[in-house]
Amino acid sequence: MTKPIYLVAGARPNFIKLAPLVWVLQSRQSLPFQIVHTGQHYDRAMSQSFFDVLNIPEPEINLEVGSGTQSFQTARILERFDGLLNDAPPGAVVVFGDVNSTLACSLAAAKRQIRVVHVEAGLRSFDRSMPEEINRLVTDALSDLLLVSENSGMLHLQREGIPAEKVRLVGNIMIDSLVRMLPKALERQSALHLGVEPGNYALLTLHRPSNVDDPARLSRLLNLFADLSQKIPFVFPVHPRTKKQIESIGYTPSANLHMVEPVDYLDSLCLQKQSKLVLTDSGGIQEETSCLGIPCLTLRQNTERPVTVELGTSTIVGNDENLIRTTFEQVLSGQYKQGQPIPLWDGHTAERVADSLENLMLQGL
Ligand code: UD1
């Protein structure tokens, strides 16, 4: 019997990337697969709600690793996934994105000489203070098939000496989820439910260690957003990591900065699409806003997704108060760039991923 492929997901953004491949493999019935959840994210709002709205089956296997420091969490996934590979070796392991689960599972598979396929390969921020950059570098070095979302990734992998026959430009699989789910998302009318007027609010998300772990920096940012929210209300779904930090600094929310629980995927899409602008440090939201044509102020010093700045609607503003204020004003006064379509972000990436997987599994390419 053919061994199944393991599709590995652990953290919130992984689930949105996994779903389109599951839909395609289910309809083609060409390759058997099993979903492995590492348990990196475990709150209902961070995990199960995504399986529900994306209509993907419950993971057959959950490693239930939970939270911990970067290395602790990585080590725990490595140990538990290695046990699984020992007991039930798959035909290949597919990993997504750049989270700790991506790194740990690709490492465990490579050590057992099981083929690794990386979806969203080649992205580089060139900032090794980001845990994700380390995860991307190691995963790509270990992968047998590297599936790339934007052209910058092709250039990086070529420069790093990865043989061209291992690499394919397939586009952005997360956009497949967006294309399929947007009509349903818009039915949610999420803005109205949260008491803000569609088209007339800012959506804020913040969870990177570089923005939230230092109490002084987090306070400065929250005070700035409270000030900007006098011009247009803010909706701020708060990530659990950020919530803990906000509680520990004793911040009192201001009236126009609406802090809410993390939202599910449909509300996230709807809130982005109906907003005037988005302020975020999320990589995925930079990509989604570019597709949706919504201005995005990226609260980071760099991005591993430069096409969202070059063609899309994103501007890197870091945590520079003046730059955030001037770019914010540009949006409100209608002077902000429009953005253009991004090649291969067309809603059909999962089909190209499945084609590449079939070639690898059936013909060894
Ligand atoms: C992880 C990813 C990041 C991704 C983000 C999306 C890494 C290195 N980082 O960051 O790339 O953008 O997911 O959310 O893999 N927590 C809960 N409940 C949960 C999950 C987390 O309370 O379901 C809390 C825990 O206190 C945990 C903290 O959030 O320590 C951070 O979670 P973790 O998975 O370590 O990283 P994220 O910041 O979510």
GROMACS .gro file of C-alpha atoms and ligand atoms in nm:
model
  404
    1MET     CA    1   0.000   0.000   0.000
    2THR     CA    2   0.125   0.353  -0.081
    3LYS     CA    3   0.237   0.539   0.226
    4PRO     CA    4   0.042   0.859   0.294
    5ILE     CA    5   0.198   1.204   0.279
    6TYR     CA    6   0.193   1.396   0.606
    7LEU     CA    7   0.063   1.752   0.578
    8VAL     CA    8   0.197   1.931   0.886
    9ALA     CA    9   0.038   2.234   1.049
   10GLY     CA   10   0.087   2.383   1.393
   11ALA     CA   11   0.007   2.751   1.411
   12ARG     CA   12  -0.273   2.976   1.290
   13PRO     CA   13  -0.128   3.084   0.953
   14ASN     CA   14  -0.048   2.720   0.867
   15PHE     CA   15  -0.413   2.619   0.866
   16ILE     CA   16  -0.501   2.874   0.597
   17LYS     CA   17  -0.216   2.741   0.378
   18LEU     CA   18  -0.298   2.375   0.439
   19ALA     CA   19  -0.669   2.399   0.352
   20PRO     CA   20  -0.645   2.457  -0.028
   21LEU     CA   21  -0.408   2.161  -0.068
   22VAL     CA   22  -0.647   1.941   0.130
   23TRP     CA   23  -0.938   2.047  -0.095
   24VAL     CA   24  -0.741   1.964  -0.412
   25LEU     CA   25  -0.603   1.632  -0.285
   26GLN     CA   26  -0.951   1.532  -0.168
   27SER     CA   27  -1.099   1.599  -0.510
   28ARG     CA   28  -0.818   1.437  -0.711
   29GLN     CA   29  -0.781   1.128  -0.491
   30SER     CA   30  -0.436   1.086  -0.649
   31LEU     CA   31  -0.227   1.079  -0.330
   32PRO     CA   32  -0.323   0.952   0.015
   33PHE     CA   33  -0.252   1.206   0.291
   34GLN     CA   34  -0.291   1.262   0.664
   35ILE     CA   35  -0.304   1.592   0.851
   36VAL     CA   36  -0.064   1.620   1.144
   37HIS     CA   37  -0.131   1.902   1.393
   38THR     CA   38   0.166   1.970   1.618
   39GLY     CA   39  -0.045   2.152   1.878
   40GLN     CA   40   0.176   2.467   1.869
   41HIS     CA   41  -0.148   2.666   1.873
   42TYR     CA   42  -0.423   2.511   2.082
   43ASP     CA   43  -0.681   2.777   2.182
   44ARG     CA   44  -1.009   2.732   1.999
   45ALA     CA   45  -0.978   3.081   1.848
   46MET     CA   46  -0.622   3.013   1.728
   47SER     CA   47  -0.677   2.661   1.592
   48GLN     CA   48  -1.010   2.471   1.586
   49SER     CA   49  -1.208   2.769   1.452
   50PHE     CA   50  -0.991   2.760   1.138
   51PHE     CA   51  -1.064   2.392   1.075
   52ASP     CA   52  -1.435   2.466   1.115
   53VAL     CA   53  -1.464   2.760   0.876
   54LEU     CA   54  -1.219   2.624   0.619
   55ASN     CA   55  -1.406   2.296   0.615
   56ILE     CA   56  -1.103   2.072   0.654
   57PRO     CA   57  -1.115   1.742   0.840
   58GLU     CA   58  -0.999   1.711   1.200
   59PRO     CA   59  -0.628   1.624   1.209
   60GLU     CA   60  -0.582   1.247   1.240
   61ILE     CA   61  -0.279   1.310   1.459
   62ASN     CA   62  -0.225   1.584   1.720
   63LEU     CA   63   0.114   1.601   1.892
   64GLU     CA   64  -0.020   1.847   2.156
   65VAL     CA   65   0.311   2.019   2.215
   66GLY     CA   66   0.173   2.349   2.353
   67SER     CA   67   0.375   2.663   2.429
   68GLY     CA   68   0.729   2.721   2.552
   69THR     CA   69   1.046   2.906   2.459
   70GLN     CA   70   1.153   2.885   2.094
   71SER     CA   71   1.395   2.600   2.152
   72PHE     CA   72   1.180   2.417   2.404
   73GLN     CA   73   0.883   2.417   2.171
   74THR     CA   74   1.097   2.318   1.871
   75ALA     CA   75   1.260   2.036   2.067
   76ARG     CA   76   0.929   1.901   2.186
   77ILE     CA   77   0.785   1.895   1.833
   78LEU     CA   78   1.107   1.735   1.704
   79GLU     CA   79   1.088   1.460   1.964
   80ARG     CA   80   0.718   1.384   1.920
   81PHE     CA   81   0.723   1.405   1.540
   82ASP     CA   82   1.028   1.178   1.530
   83GLY     CA   83   0.832   0.922   1.732
   84LEU     CA   84   0.551   0.941   1.477
   85LEU     CA   85   0.793   0.903   1.185
   86ASN     CA   86   0.937   0.598   1.356
   87ASP     CA   87   0.599   0.434   1.421
   88ALA     CA   88   0.430   0.526   1.092
   89PRO     CA   89   0.675   0.654   0.830
   90PRO     CA   90   0.507   0.859   0.555
   91GLY     CA   91   0.597   0.885   0.185
   92ALA     CA   92   0.689   1.252   0.230
   93VAL     CA   93   0.635   1.540   0.471
   94VAL     CA   94   0.483   1.868   0.351
   95VAL     CA   95   0.548   2.171   0.570
   96PHE     CA   96   0.409   2.524   0.529
   97GLY     CA   97   0.540   2.871   0.604
   98ASP     CA   98   0.794   2.957   0.871
   99VAL     CA   99   0.669   2.867   1.217
  100ASN     CA  100   0.850   2.648   1.471
  101SER     CA  101   0.647   2.345   1.360
  102THR     CA  102   0.778   2.394   1.004
  103LEU     CA  103   1.140   2.385   1.120
  104ALA     CA  104   1.104   2.098   1.367
  105CYS     CA  105   0.913   1.866   1.135
  106SER     CA  106   1.139   1.925   0.836
  107LEU     CA  107   1.442   1.852   1.054
  108ALA     CA  108   1.295   1.531   1.195
  109ALA     CA  109   1.199   1.409   0.846
  110ALA     CA  110   1.537   1.496   0.691
  111LYS     CA  111   1.719   1.305   0.969
  112ARG     CA  112   1.518   0.997   0.874
  113GLN     CA  113   1.574   1.057   0.502
  114ILE     CA  114   1.207   1.117   0.440
  115ARG     CA  115   1.143   1.366   0.161
  116VAL     CA  116   1.053   1.719   0.270
  117VAL     CA  117   0.838   1.955   0.063
  118HIS     CA  118   0.832   2.319   0.171
  119VAL     CA  119   0.535   2.530   0.063
  120GLU     CA  120   0.628   2.903   0.081
  121ALA     CA  121   1.001   2.845   0.033
  122GLY     CA  122   1.266   3.108  -0.040
  123LEU     CA  123   1.129   3.407   0.153
  124ARG     CA  124   1.400   3.603   0.338
  125SER     CA  125   1.383   3.906   0.568
  126PHE     CA  126   1.762   3.893   0.624
  127ASP     CA  127   1.683   3.960   0.989
  128ARG     CA  128   1.797   3.674   1.209
  129SER     CA  129   1.647   3.832   1.517
  130MET     CA  130   1.316   3.697   1.381
  131PRO     CA  131   1.261   3.334   1.482
  132GLU     CA  132   1.083   3.282   1.150
  133GLU     CA  133   1.395   3.375   0.949
  134ILE     CA  134   1.594   3.097   1.117
  135ASN     CA  135   1.305   2.858   1.051
  136ARG     CA  136   1.295   2.955   0.682
  137LEU     CA  137   1.671   2.915   0.632
  138VAL     CA  138   1.693   2.574   0.795
  139THR     CA  139   1.378   2.436   0.634
  140ASP     CA  140   1.488   2.541   0.286
  141ALA     CA  141   1.835   2.392   0.335
  142LEU     CA  142   1.674   2.057   0.423
  143SER     CA  143   1.393   2.045   0.166
  144ASP     CA  144   1.381   1.820  -0.139
  145LEU     CA  145   1.114   2.022  -0.316
  146LEU     CA  146   1.085   2.397  -0.263
  147LEU     CA  147   0.761   2.563  -0.373
  148VAL     CA  148   0.790   2.939  -0.394
  149SER     CA  149   0.521   3.208  -0.360
  150GLU     CA  150   0.691   3.512  -0.516
  151ASN     CA  151   0.981   3.587  -0.744
  152SER     CA  152   1.214   3.715  -0.470
  153GLY     CA  153   1.215   3.360  -0.330
  154MET     CA  154   1.347   3.220  -0.658
  155LEU     CA  155   1.639   3.465  -0.650
  156HIS     CA  156   1.727   3.387  -0.289
  157LEU     CA  157   1.729   3.012  -0.342
  158GLN     CA  158   1.941   3.047  -0.654
  159ARG     CA  159   2.188   3.265  -0.462
  160GLU     CA  160   2.199   3.008  -0.181
  161GLY     CA  161   2.296   2.740  -0.432
  162ILE     CA  162   1.977   2.531  -0.419
  163PRO     CA  163   1.966   2.330  -0.746
  164ALA     CA  164   1.704   2.471  -0.984
  165GLU     CA  165   1.541   2.130  -1.038
  166LYS     CA  166   1.427   2.126  -0.674
  167VAL     CA  167   1.255   2.465  -0.700
  168ARG     CA  168   0.920   2.571  -0.854
  169LEU     CA  169   0.741   2.907  -0.856
  170VAL     CA  170   0.382   2.810  -0.776
  171GLY     CA  171   0.230   3.129  -0.629
  172ASN     CA  172   0.070   3.197  -0.295
  173ILE     CA  173  -0.144   2.913  -0.159
  174MET     CA  174  -0.298   3.132   0.111
  175ILE     CA  175  -0.463   3.337  -0.161
  176ASP     CA  176  -0.651   3.024  -0.274
  177SER     CA  177  -0.826   3.028   0.063
  178LEU     CA  178  -0.900   3.397   0.028
  179VAL     CA  179  -1.048   3.361  -0.321
  180ARG     CA  180  -1.270   3.074  -0.214
  181MET     CA  181  -1.385   3.210   0.120
  182LEU     CA  182  -1.425   3.585   0.055
  183PRO     CA  183  -1.792   3.575  -0.055
  184LYS     CA  184  -1.885   3.381   0.258
  185ALA     CA  185  -1.668   3.610   0.470
  186LEU     CA  186  -1.844   3.924   0.346
  187GLU     CA  187  -2.181   3.781   0.452
  188ARG     CA  188  -2.058   3.807   0.809
  189GLN     CA  189  -2.088   4.188   0.818
  190SER     CA  190  -1.823   4.172   1.088
  191ALA     CA  191  -1.771   4.548   1.111
  192LEU     CA  192  -2.136   4.616   1.195
  193HIS     CA  193  -2.132   4.339   1.456
  194LEU     CA  194  -1.836   4.508   1.621
  195GLY     CA  195  -2.012   4.844   1.615
  196VAL     CA  196  -1.800   5.020   1.350
  197GLU     CA  197  -1.905   5.153   1.011
  198PRO     CA  198  -1.784   4.955   0.705
  199GLY     CA  199  -1.518   5.154   0.516
  200ASN     CA  200  -1.455   5.381   0.809
  201TYR     CA  201  -1.229   5.209   1.061
  202ALA     CA  202  -0.871   5.087   1.090
  203LEU     CA  203  -0.791   4.724   1.163
  204LEU     CA  204  -0.489   4.664   1.388
  205THR     CA  205  -0.305   4.339   1.460
  206LEU     CA  206   0.014   4.310   1.662
  207HIS     CA  207   0.194   4.001   1.784
  208ARG     CA  208   0.563   4.001   1.683
  209PRO     CA  209   0.805   3.976   1.976
  210SER     CA  210   0.982   4.286   1.836
  211ASN     CA  211   0.665   4.492   1.890
  212VAL     CA  212   0.503   4.340   2.197
  213ASP     CA  213   0.772   4.191   2.422
  214ASP     CA  214   0.934   4.518   2.527
  215PRO     CA  215   0.686   4.697   2.762
  216ALA     CA  216   0.815   5.047   2.675
  217ARG     CA  217   0.781   4.990   2.300
  218LEU     CA  218   0.438   4.832   2.336
  219SER     CA  219   0.315   5.124   2.551
  220ARG     CA  220   0.447   5.375   2.300
  221LEU     CA  221   0.270   5.198   2.014
  222LEU     CA  222  -0.059   5.167   2.204
  223ASN     CA  223  -0.050   5.536   2.294
  224LEU     CA  224   0.012   5.624   1.931
  225PHE     CA  225  -0.279   5.407   1.813
  226ALA     CA  226  -0.506   5.552   2.083
  227ASP     CA  227  -0.419   5.898   1.949
  228LEU     CA  228  -0.480   5.798   1.583
  229SER     CA  229  -0.809   5.638   1.682
  230GLN     CA  230  -0.948   5.986   1.751
  231LYS     CA  231  -0.957   6.032   1.372
  232ILE     CA  232  -1.102   5.693   1.281
  233PRO     CA  233  -1.198   5.409   1.517
  234PHE     CA  234  -0.965   5.110   1.550
  235VAL     CA  235  -1.062   4.743   1.575
  236PHE     CA  236  -0.788   4.544   1.746
  237PRO     CA  237  -0.825   4.163   1.773
  238VAL     CA  238  -0.568   4.081   2.038
  239HIS     CA  239  -0.337   3.777   2.001
  240PRO     CA  240  -0.288   3.580   2.328
  241ARG     CA  241   0.079   3.674   2.348
  242THR     CA  242  -0.008   4.044   2.311
  243LYS     CA  243  -0.294   4.013   2.560
  244LYS     CA  244  -0.057   3.883   2.827
  245GLN     CA  245   0.183   4.171   2.763
  246ILE     CA  246  -0.094   4.434   2.768
  247GLU     CA  247  -0.221   4.295   3.099
  248SER     CA  248   0.128   4.297   3.245
  249ILE     CA  249   0.185   4.665   3.165
  250GLY     CA  250  -0.158   4.756   3.306
  251TYR     CA  251  -0.272   4.943   2.993
  252THR     CA  252  -0.621   5.095   3.004
  253PRO     CA  253  -0.787   5.079   2.661
  254SER     CA  254  -0.900   5.406   2.506
  255ALA     CA  255  -1.263   5.447   2.392
  256ASN     CA  256  -1.200   5.435   2.016
  257LEU     CA  257  -0.946   5.151   2.022
  258HIS     CA  258  -1.175   4.847   2.038
  259MET     CA  259  -0.984   4.550   2.174
  260VAL     CA  260  -1.157   4.220   2.089
  261GLU     CA  261  -1.075   3.849   2.114
  262PRO     CA  262  -0.883   3.691   1.821
  263VAL     CA  263  -1.124   3.655   1.528
  264ASP     CA  264  -1.171   3.352   1.305
  265TYR     CA  265  -1.063   3.341   0.941
  266LEU     CA  266  -1.392   3.466   0.793
  267ASP     CA  267  -1.412   3.763   1.029
  268SER     CA  268  -1.048   3.840   0.960
  269LEU     CA  269  -1.108   3.855   0.583
  270CYS     CA  270  -1.428   4.053   0.624
  271LEU     CA  271  -1.272   4.301   0.866
  272GLN     CA  272  -0.977   4.353   0.631
  273LYS     CA  273  -1.193   4.399   0.322
  274GLN     CA  274  -1.432   4.644   0.490
  275SER     CA  275  -1.161   4.854   0.654
  276LYS     CA  276  -1.020   5.188   0.542
  277LEU     CA  277  -0.672   5.062   0.623
  278VAL     CA  278  -0.488   4.791   0.813
  279LEU     CA  279  -0.193   4.830   1.050
  280THR     CA  280  -0.020   4.499   1.114
  281ASP     CA  281   0.300   4.309   1.182
  282SER     CA  282   0.159   3.987   1.033
  283GLY     CA  283   0.316   3.846   0.717
  284GLY     CA  284  -0.008   3.683   0.603
  285ILE     CA  285  -0.212   4.001   0.643
  286GLN     CA  286   0.041   4.194   0.431
  287GLU     CA  287  -0.038   3.945   0.157
  288GLU     CA  288  -0.415   3.937   0.206
  289THR     CA  289  -0.450   4.318   0.207
  290SER     CA  290  -0.247   4.333  -0.116
  291CYS     CA  291  -0.496   4.099  -0.279
  292LEU     CA  292  -0.794   4.281  -0.135
  293GLY     CA  293  -0.661   4.624  -0.243
  294ILE     CA  294  -0.664   4.761   0.113
  295PRO     CA  295  -0.381   4.993   0.230
  296CYS     CA  296  -0.149   4.814   0.474
  297LEU     CA  297   0.095   4.987   0.710
  298THR     CA  298   0.342   4.714   0.797
  299LEU     CA  299   0.468   4.763   1.153
  300ARG     CA  300   0.806   4.601   1.091
  301GLN     CA  301   1.156   4.712   0.991
  302ASN     CA  302   1.167   4.473   0.694
  303THR     CA  303   0.961   4.216   0.512
  304GLU     CA  304   1.033   3.873   0.366
  305ARG     CA  305   0.743   3.940   0.125
  306PRO     CA  306   0.877   4.235  -0.081
  307VAL     CA  307   0.624   4.189  -0.360
  308THR     CA  308   0.358   4.321  -0.122
  309VAL     CA  309   0.547   4.652  -0.117
  310GLU     CA  310   0.658   4.654  -0.484
  311LEU     CA  311   0.325   4.556  -0.641
  312GLY     CA  312   0.087   4.529  -0.349
  313THR     CA  313  -0.058   4.780  -0.104
  314SER     CA  314   0.192   4.751   0.180
  315THR     CA  315   0.434   5.016   0.312
  316ILE     CA  316   0.702   4.933   0.568
  317VAL     CA  317   0.663   5.182   0.853
  318GLY     CA  318   0.851   5.001   1.132
  319ASN     CA  319   0.764   5.150   1.468
  320ASP     CA  320   0.861   5.499   1.356
  321GLU     CA  321   0.594   5.730   1.493
  322ASN     CA  322   0.638   6.003   1.230
  323LEU     CA  323   0.630   5.760   0.941
  324ILE     CA  324   0.322   5.586   1.081
  325ARG     CA  325   0.145   5.921   1.120
  326THR     CA  326   0.231   6.052   0.772
  327THR     CA  327   0.141   5.727   0.596
  328PHE     CA  328  -0.183   5.706   0.796
  329GLU     CA  329  -0.270   6.062   0.685
  330GLN     CA  330  -0.193   5.974   0.322
  331VAL     CA  331  -0.450   5.697   0.337
  332LEU     CA  332  -0.714   5.913   0.503
  333SER     CA  333  -0.667   6.189   0.247
  334GLY     CA  334  -0.692   5.943  -0.046
  335GLN     CA  335  -0.329   5.987  -0.158
  336TYR     CA  336  -0.214   5.631  -0.098
  337LYS     CA  337  -0.095   5.395  -0.373
  338GLN     CA  338  -0.345   5.154  -0.533
  339GLY     CA  339  -0.144   4.834  -0.581
  340GLN     CA  340  -0.150   4.590  -0.874
  341PRO     CA  341  -0.223   4.218  -0.918
  342ILE     CA  342   0.062   3.986  -0.817
  343PRO     CA  343   0.165   3.712  -1.065
  344LEU     CA  344   0.036   3.363  -0.977
  345TRP     CA  345  -0.162   3.481  -0.674
  346ASP     CA  346  -0.465   3.362  -0.864
  347GLY     CA  347  -0.647   3.113  -0.645
  348HIS     CA  348  -0.495   2.812  -0.828
  349THR     CA  349  -0.170   2.763  -0.640
  350ALA     CA  350  -0.282   2.444  -0.463
  351GLU     CA  351  -0.334   2.277  -0.800
  352ARG     CA  352   0.026   2.359  -0.893
  353VAL     CA  353   0.144   2.234  -0.553
  354ALA     CA  354  -0.049   1.909  -0.604
  355ASP     CA  355   0.099   1.871  -0.957
  356SER     CA  356   0.450   1.908  -0.813
  357LEU     CA  357   0.373   1.662  -0.532
  358GLU     CA  358   0.236   1.407  -0.777
  359ASN     CA  359   0.550   1.438  -0.990
  360LEU     CA  360   0.767   1.391  -0.683
  361MET     CA  361   0.576   1.092  -0.549
  362LEU     CA  362   0.496   0.918  -0.875
  363GLN     CA  363   0.803   0.998  -1.084
  364GLY     CA  364   1.060   1.106  -0.826
  365LEU     CA  365   1.098   1.460  -0.967
  366UD1     C1  366   0.355   3.196   1.590
  366UD1     C2  367   0.461   3.198   1.480
  366UD1     C3  368   0.446   3.325   1.398
  366UD1     C4  369   0.305   3.343   1.348
  366UD1     C5  370   0.210   3.337   1.466
  366UD1     C6  371   0.065   3.352   1.429
  366UD1     C7  372   0.674   3.092   1.539
  366UD1     C8  373   0.816   3.118   1.572
  366UD1     N1  374   0.595   3.201   1.536
  366UD1     O1  375   0.383   3.305   1.676
  366UD1     O2  376   0.534   3.317   1.286
  366UD1     O3  377   0.295   3.467   1.282
  366UD1     O4  378   0.227   3.211   1.530
  366UD1     O5  379  -0.011   3.359   1.545
  366UD1     O6  380   0.637   2.979   1.516
  366UD1     N2  381  -0.069   3.115   2.301
  366UD1     C9  382  -0.190   3.088   2.358
  366UD1     N3  383  -0.276   3.006   2.291
  366UD1    C10  384  -0.245   2.953   2.170
  366UD1    C11  385  -0.120   2.982   2.113
  366UD1    C12  386  -0.034   3.064   2.179
  366UD1     O7  387  -0.222   3.135   2.466
  366UD1     O8  388  -0.329   2.880   2.112
  366UD1    C13  389   0.023   3.206   2.372
  366UD1    C14  390   0.120   3.131   2.458
  366UD1     O9  391   0.142   3.205   2.571
  366UD1    C15  392   0.247   3.132   2.376
  366UD1    C16  393   0.236   3.262   2.298
  366UD1    O10  394   0.096   3.281   2.277
  366UD1    O11  395   0.362   3.127   2.453
  366UD1    C17  396   0.306   3.260   2.168
  366UD1    O12  397   0.268   3.145   2.091
  366UD1     P1  398   0.377   3.081   1.990
  366UD1    O13  399   0.315   2.970   1.915
  366UD1    O14  400   0.504   3.054   2.063
  366UD1    O15  401   0.410   3.200   1.892
  366UD1     P2  402   0.318   3.310   1.822
  366UD1    O16  403   0.356   3.441   1.881
  366UD1    O17  404   0.174   3.274   1.816
   0.00000   0.00000   0.00000
